[in-house]
Short mmCIF file of C-alpha atoms and ligand atoms in Angstrom, two decimals:
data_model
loop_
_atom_site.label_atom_id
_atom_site.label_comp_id
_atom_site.label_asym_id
_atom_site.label_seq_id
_atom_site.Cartn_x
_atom_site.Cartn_y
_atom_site.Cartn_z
CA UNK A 1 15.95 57.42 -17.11
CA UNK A 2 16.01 53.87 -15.88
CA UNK A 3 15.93 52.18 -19.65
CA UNK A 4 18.65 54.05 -20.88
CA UNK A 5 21.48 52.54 -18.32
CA UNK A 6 21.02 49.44 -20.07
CA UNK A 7 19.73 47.54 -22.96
CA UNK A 8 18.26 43.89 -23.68
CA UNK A 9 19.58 41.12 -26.35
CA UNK A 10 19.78 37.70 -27.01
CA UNK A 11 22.51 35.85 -24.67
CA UNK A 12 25.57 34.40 -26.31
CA UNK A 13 28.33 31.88 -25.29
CA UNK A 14 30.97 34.45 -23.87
CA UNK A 15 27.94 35.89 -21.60
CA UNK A 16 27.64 32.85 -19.36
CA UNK A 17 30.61 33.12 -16.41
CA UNK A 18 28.68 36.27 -15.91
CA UNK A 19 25.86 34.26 -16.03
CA UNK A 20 26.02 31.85 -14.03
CA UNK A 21 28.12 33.54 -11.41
CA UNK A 22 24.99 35.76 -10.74
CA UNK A 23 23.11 32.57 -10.90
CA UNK A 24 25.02 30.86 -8.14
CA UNK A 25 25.38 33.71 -6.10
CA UNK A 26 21.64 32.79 -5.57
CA UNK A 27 21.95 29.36 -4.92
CA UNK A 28 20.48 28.78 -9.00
CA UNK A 29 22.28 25.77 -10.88
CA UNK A 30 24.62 27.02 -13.80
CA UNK A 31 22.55 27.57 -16.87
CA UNK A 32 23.20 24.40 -19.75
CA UNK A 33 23.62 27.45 -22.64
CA UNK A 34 22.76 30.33 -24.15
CA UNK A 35 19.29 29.08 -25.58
CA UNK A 36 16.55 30.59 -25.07
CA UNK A 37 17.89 33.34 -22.36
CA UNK A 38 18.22 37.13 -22.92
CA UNK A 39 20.82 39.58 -21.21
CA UNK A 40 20.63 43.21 -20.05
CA UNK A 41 23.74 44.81 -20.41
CA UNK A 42 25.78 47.85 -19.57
CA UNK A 43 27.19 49.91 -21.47
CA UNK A 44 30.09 48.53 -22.11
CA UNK A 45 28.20 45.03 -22.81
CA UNK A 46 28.87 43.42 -20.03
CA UNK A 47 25.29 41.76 -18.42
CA UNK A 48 23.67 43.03 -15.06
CA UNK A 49 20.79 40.70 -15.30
CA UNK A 50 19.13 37.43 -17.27
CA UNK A 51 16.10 35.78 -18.09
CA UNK A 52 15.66 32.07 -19.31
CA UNK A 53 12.92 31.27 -21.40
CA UNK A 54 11.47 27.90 -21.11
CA UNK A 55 9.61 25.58 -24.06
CA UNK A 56 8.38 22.68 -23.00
CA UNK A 57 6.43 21.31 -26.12
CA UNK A 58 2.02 21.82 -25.67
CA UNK A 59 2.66 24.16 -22.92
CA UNK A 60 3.15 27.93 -22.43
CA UNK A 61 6.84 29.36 -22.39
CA UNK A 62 7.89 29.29 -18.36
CA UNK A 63 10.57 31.55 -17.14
CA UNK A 64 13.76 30.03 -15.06
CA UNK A 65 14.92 32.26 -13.84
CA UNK A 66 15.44 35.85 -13.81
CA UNK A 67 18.15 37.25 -11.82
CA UNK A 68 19.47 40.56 -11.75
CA UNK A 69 23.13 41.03 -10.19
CA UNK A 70 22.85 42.80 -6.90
CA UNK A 71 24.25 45.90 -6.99
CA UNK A 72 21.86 46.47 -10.38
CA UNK A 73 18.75 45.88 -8.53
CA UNK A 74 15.95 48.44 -8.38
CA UNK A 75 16.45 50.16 -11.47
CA UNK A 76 13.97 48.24 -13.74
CA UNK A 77 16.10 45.32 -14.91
CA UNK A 78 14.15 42.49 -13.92
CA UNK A 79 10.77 44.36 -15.31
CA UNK A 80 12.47 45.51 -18.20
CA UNK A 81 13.57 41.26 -18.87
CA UNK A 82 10.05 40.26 -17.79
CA UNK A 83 8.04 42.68 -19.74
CA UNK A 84 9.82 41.78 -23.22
CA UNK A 85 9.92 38.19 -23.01
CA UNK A 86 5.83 38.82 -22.42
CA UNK A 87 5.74 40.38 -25.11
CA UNK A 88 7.29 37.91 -27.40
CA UNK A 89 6.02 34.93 -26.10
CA UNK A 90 1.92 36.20 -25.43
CA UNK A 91 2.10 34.31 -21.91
CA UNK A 92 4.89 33.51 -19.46
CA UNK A 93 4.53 31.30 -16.25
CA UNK A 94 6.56 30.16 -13.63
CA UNK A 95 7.38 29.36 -10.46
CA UNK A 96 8.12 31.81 -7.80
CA UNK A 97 10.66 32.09 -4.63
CA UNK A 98 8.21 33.14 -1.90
CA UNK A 99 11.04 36.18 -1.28
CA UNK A 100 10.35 37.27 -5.53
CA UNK A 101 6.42 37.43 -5.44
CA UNK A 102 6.34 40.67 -4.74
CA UNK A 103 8.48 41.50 -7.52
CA UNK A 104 6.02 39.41 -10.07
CA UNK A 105 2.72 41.17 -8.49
CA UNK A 106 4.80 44.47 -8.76
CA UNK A 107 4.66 42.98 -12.73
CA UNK A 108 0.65 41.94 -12.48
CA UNK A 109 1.33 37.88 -12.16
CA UNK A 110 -1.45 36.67 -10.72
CA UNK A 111 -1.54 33.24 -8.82
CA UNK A 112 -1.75 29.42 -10.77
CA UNK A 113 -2.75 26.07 -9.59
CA UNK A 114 0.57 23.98 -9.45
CA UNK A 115 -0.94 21.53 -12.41
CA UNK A 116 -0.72 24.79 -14.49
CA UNK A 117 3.27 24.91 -14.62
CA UNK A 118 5.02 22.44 -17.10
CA UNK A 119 6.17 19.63 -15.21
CA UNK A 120 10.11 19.96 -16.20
CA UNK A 121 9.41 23.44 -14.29
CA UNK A 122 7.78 22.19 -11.21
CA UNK A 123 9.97 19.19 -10.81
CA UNK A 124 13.09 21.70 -10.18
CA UNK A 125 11.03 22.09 -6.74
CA UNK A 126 10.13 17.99 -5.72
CA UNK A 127 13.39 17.50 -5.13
CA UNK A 128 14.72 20.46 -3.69
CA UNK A 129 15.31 20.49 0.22
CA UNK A 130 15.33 23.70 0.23
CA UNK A 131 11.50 23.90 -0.61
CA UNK A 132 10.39 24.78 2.96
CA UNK A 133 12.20 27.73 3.04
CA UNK A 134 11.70 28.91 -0.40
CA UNK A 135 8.09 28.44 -0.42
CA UNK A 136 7.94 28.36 -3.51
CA UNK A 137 4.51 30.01 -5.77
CA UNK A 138 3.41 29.40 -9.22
CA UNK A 139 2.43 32.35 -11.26
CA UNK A 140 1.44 33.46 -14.90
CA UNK A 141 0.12 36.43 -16.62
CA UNK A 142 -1.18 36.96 -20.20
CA UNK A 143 0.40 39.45 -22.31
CA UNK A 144 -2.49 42.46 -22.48
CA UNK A 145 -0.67 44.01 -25.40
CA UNK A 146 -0.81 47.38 -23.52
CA UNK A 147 3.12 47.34 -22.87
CA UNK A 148 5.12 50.71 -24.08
CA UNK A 149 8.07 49.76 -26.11
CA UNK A 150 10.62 48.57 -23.87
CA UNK A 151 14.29 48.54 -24.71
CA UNK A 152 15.28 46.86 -28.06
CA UNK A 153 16.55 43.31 -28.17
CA UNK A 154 19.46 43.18 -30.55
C1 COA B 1 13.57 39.47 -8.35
C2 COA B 1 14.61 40.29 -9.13
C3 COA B 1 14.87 39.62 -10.47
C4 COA B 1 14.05 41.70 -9.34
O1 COA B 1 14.95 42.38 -10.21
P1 COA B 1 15.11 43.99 -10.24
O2 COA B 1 15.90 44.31 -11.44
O3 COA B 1 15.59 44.49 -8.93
O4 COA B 1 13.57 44.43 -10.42
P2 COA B 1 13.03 45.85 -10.95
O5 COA B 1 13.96 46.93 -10.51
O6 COA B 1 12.76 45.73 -12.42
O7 COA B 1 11.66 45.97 -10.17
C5 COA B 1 10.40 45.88 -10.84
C6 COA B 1 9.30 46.16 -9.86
O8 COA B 1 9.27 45.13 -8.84
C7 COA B 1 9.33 45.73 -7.56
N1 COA B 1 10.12 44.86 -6.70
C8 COA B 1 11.28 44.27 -7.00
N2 COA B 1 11.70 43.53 -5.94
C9 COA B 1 10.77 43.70 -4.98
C10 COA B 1 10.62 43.21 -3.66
N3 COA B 1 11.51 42.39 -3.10
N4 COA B 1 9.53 43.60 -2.94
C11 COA B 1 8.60 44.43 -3.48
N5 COA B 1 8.68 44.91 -4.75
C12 COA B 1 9.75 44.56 -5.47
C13 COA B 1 10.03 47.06 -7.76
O9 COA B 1 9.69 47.98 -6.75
C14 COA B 1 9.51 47.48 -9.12
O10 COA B 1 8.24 48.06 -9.01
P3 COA B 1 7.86 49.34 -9.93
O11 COA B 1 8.39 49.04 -11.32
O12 COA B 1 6.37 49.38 -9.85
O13 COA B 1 8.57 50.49 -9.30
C15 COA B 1 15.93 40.44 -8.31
O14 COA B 1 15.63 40.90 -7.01
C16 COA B 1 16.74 39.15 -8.20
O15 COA B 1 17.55 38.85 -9.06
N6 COA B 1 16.51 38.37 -7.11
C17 COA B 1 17.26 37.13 -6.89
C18 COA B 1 16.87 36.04 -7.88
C19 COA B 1 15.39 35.70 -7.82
O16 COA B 1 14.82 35.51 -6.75
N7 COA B 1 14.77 35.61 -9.02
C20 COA B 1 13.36 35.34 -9.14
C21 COA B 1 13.09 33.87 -9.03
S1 COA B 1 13.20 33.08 -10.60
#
């Protein structure tokens, strides 16, 4: 079984060189801290994947990003990250890499106007000159409550 190879919990200070090597390796800035973001981990505690939960005061919580390290992808990871921070949040939106949509359809995002993202969010893209390429998407989906229990955030 996929969710027993690893487990979820809040990120701590010692977690980001992992971090934000996996975030560079995708071209991501370095993450400012541990706030707000939550690890999977092997088992020997060491993470294979991240997600960074956004608060931007009067709007919904907005992910940036998720990132799984490579050789961990496909075995649930990202859905796993996605799927509890749904959970504890109610809604989650963000904006998407054109190459990650299908992973958030895979996950039942369904498309958003760009005035629906909070503008700290969207303005990682006005300046980017990469934006072209990345063509980027804004997404969101409402928790439905229907989610199984997914691994345990410690
Ligand atoms: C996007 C990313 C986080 C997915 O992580 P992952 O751990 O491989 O995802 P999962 O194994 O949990 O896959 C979940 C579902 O998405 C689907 N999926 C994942 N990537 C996919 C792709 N490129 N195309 C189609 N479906 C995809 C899987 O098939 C799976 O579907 P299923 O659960 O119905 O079988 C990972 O590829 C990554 O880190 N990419 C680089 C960083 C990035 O682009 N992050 C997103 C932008 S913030």
């Amino acid at each position: 079984m996929a969710a027993s190879l690893f487990s979820l919990r809040p990120a701590r200070k010692e977690d980001l060189p992992y971090l934000s090597g996996y975030a560079a390796a995708e071209g991501m800035d370095a993450l400012p801290g541990a706030e707000g973001v939550t690890v999977a981990v092997n088992d020997d505690d060491v993470p294979v994947g991240f997600l960074r939960v956004v608060r931007e005061e009067g709007w919904p919580a907005h992910v940036s990003p998720v990132v799984t390290c490579a050789p961990w992808r496909g075995f649930g990871v990202g859905r796993a990250l996605v799927e509890e921070a749904l959970a504890r949040t109610g809604e989650l939106r963000l904006v998407a890499r054109g190459s990650s949509v299908p992973f958030y359809r895979a996950l039942g995002f369904g498309e958003l106007p760009w005035d629906a993202i909070a503008p700290t969010v969207a303005a990682d893209c006005d300046g980017c000159d990469l934006r072209g390429e990345c063509g980027p998407v804004p997404l969101g989906k409402v928790h439905d409550g229907t989610d199984g229990p997914g691994p345990a955030v410690g």
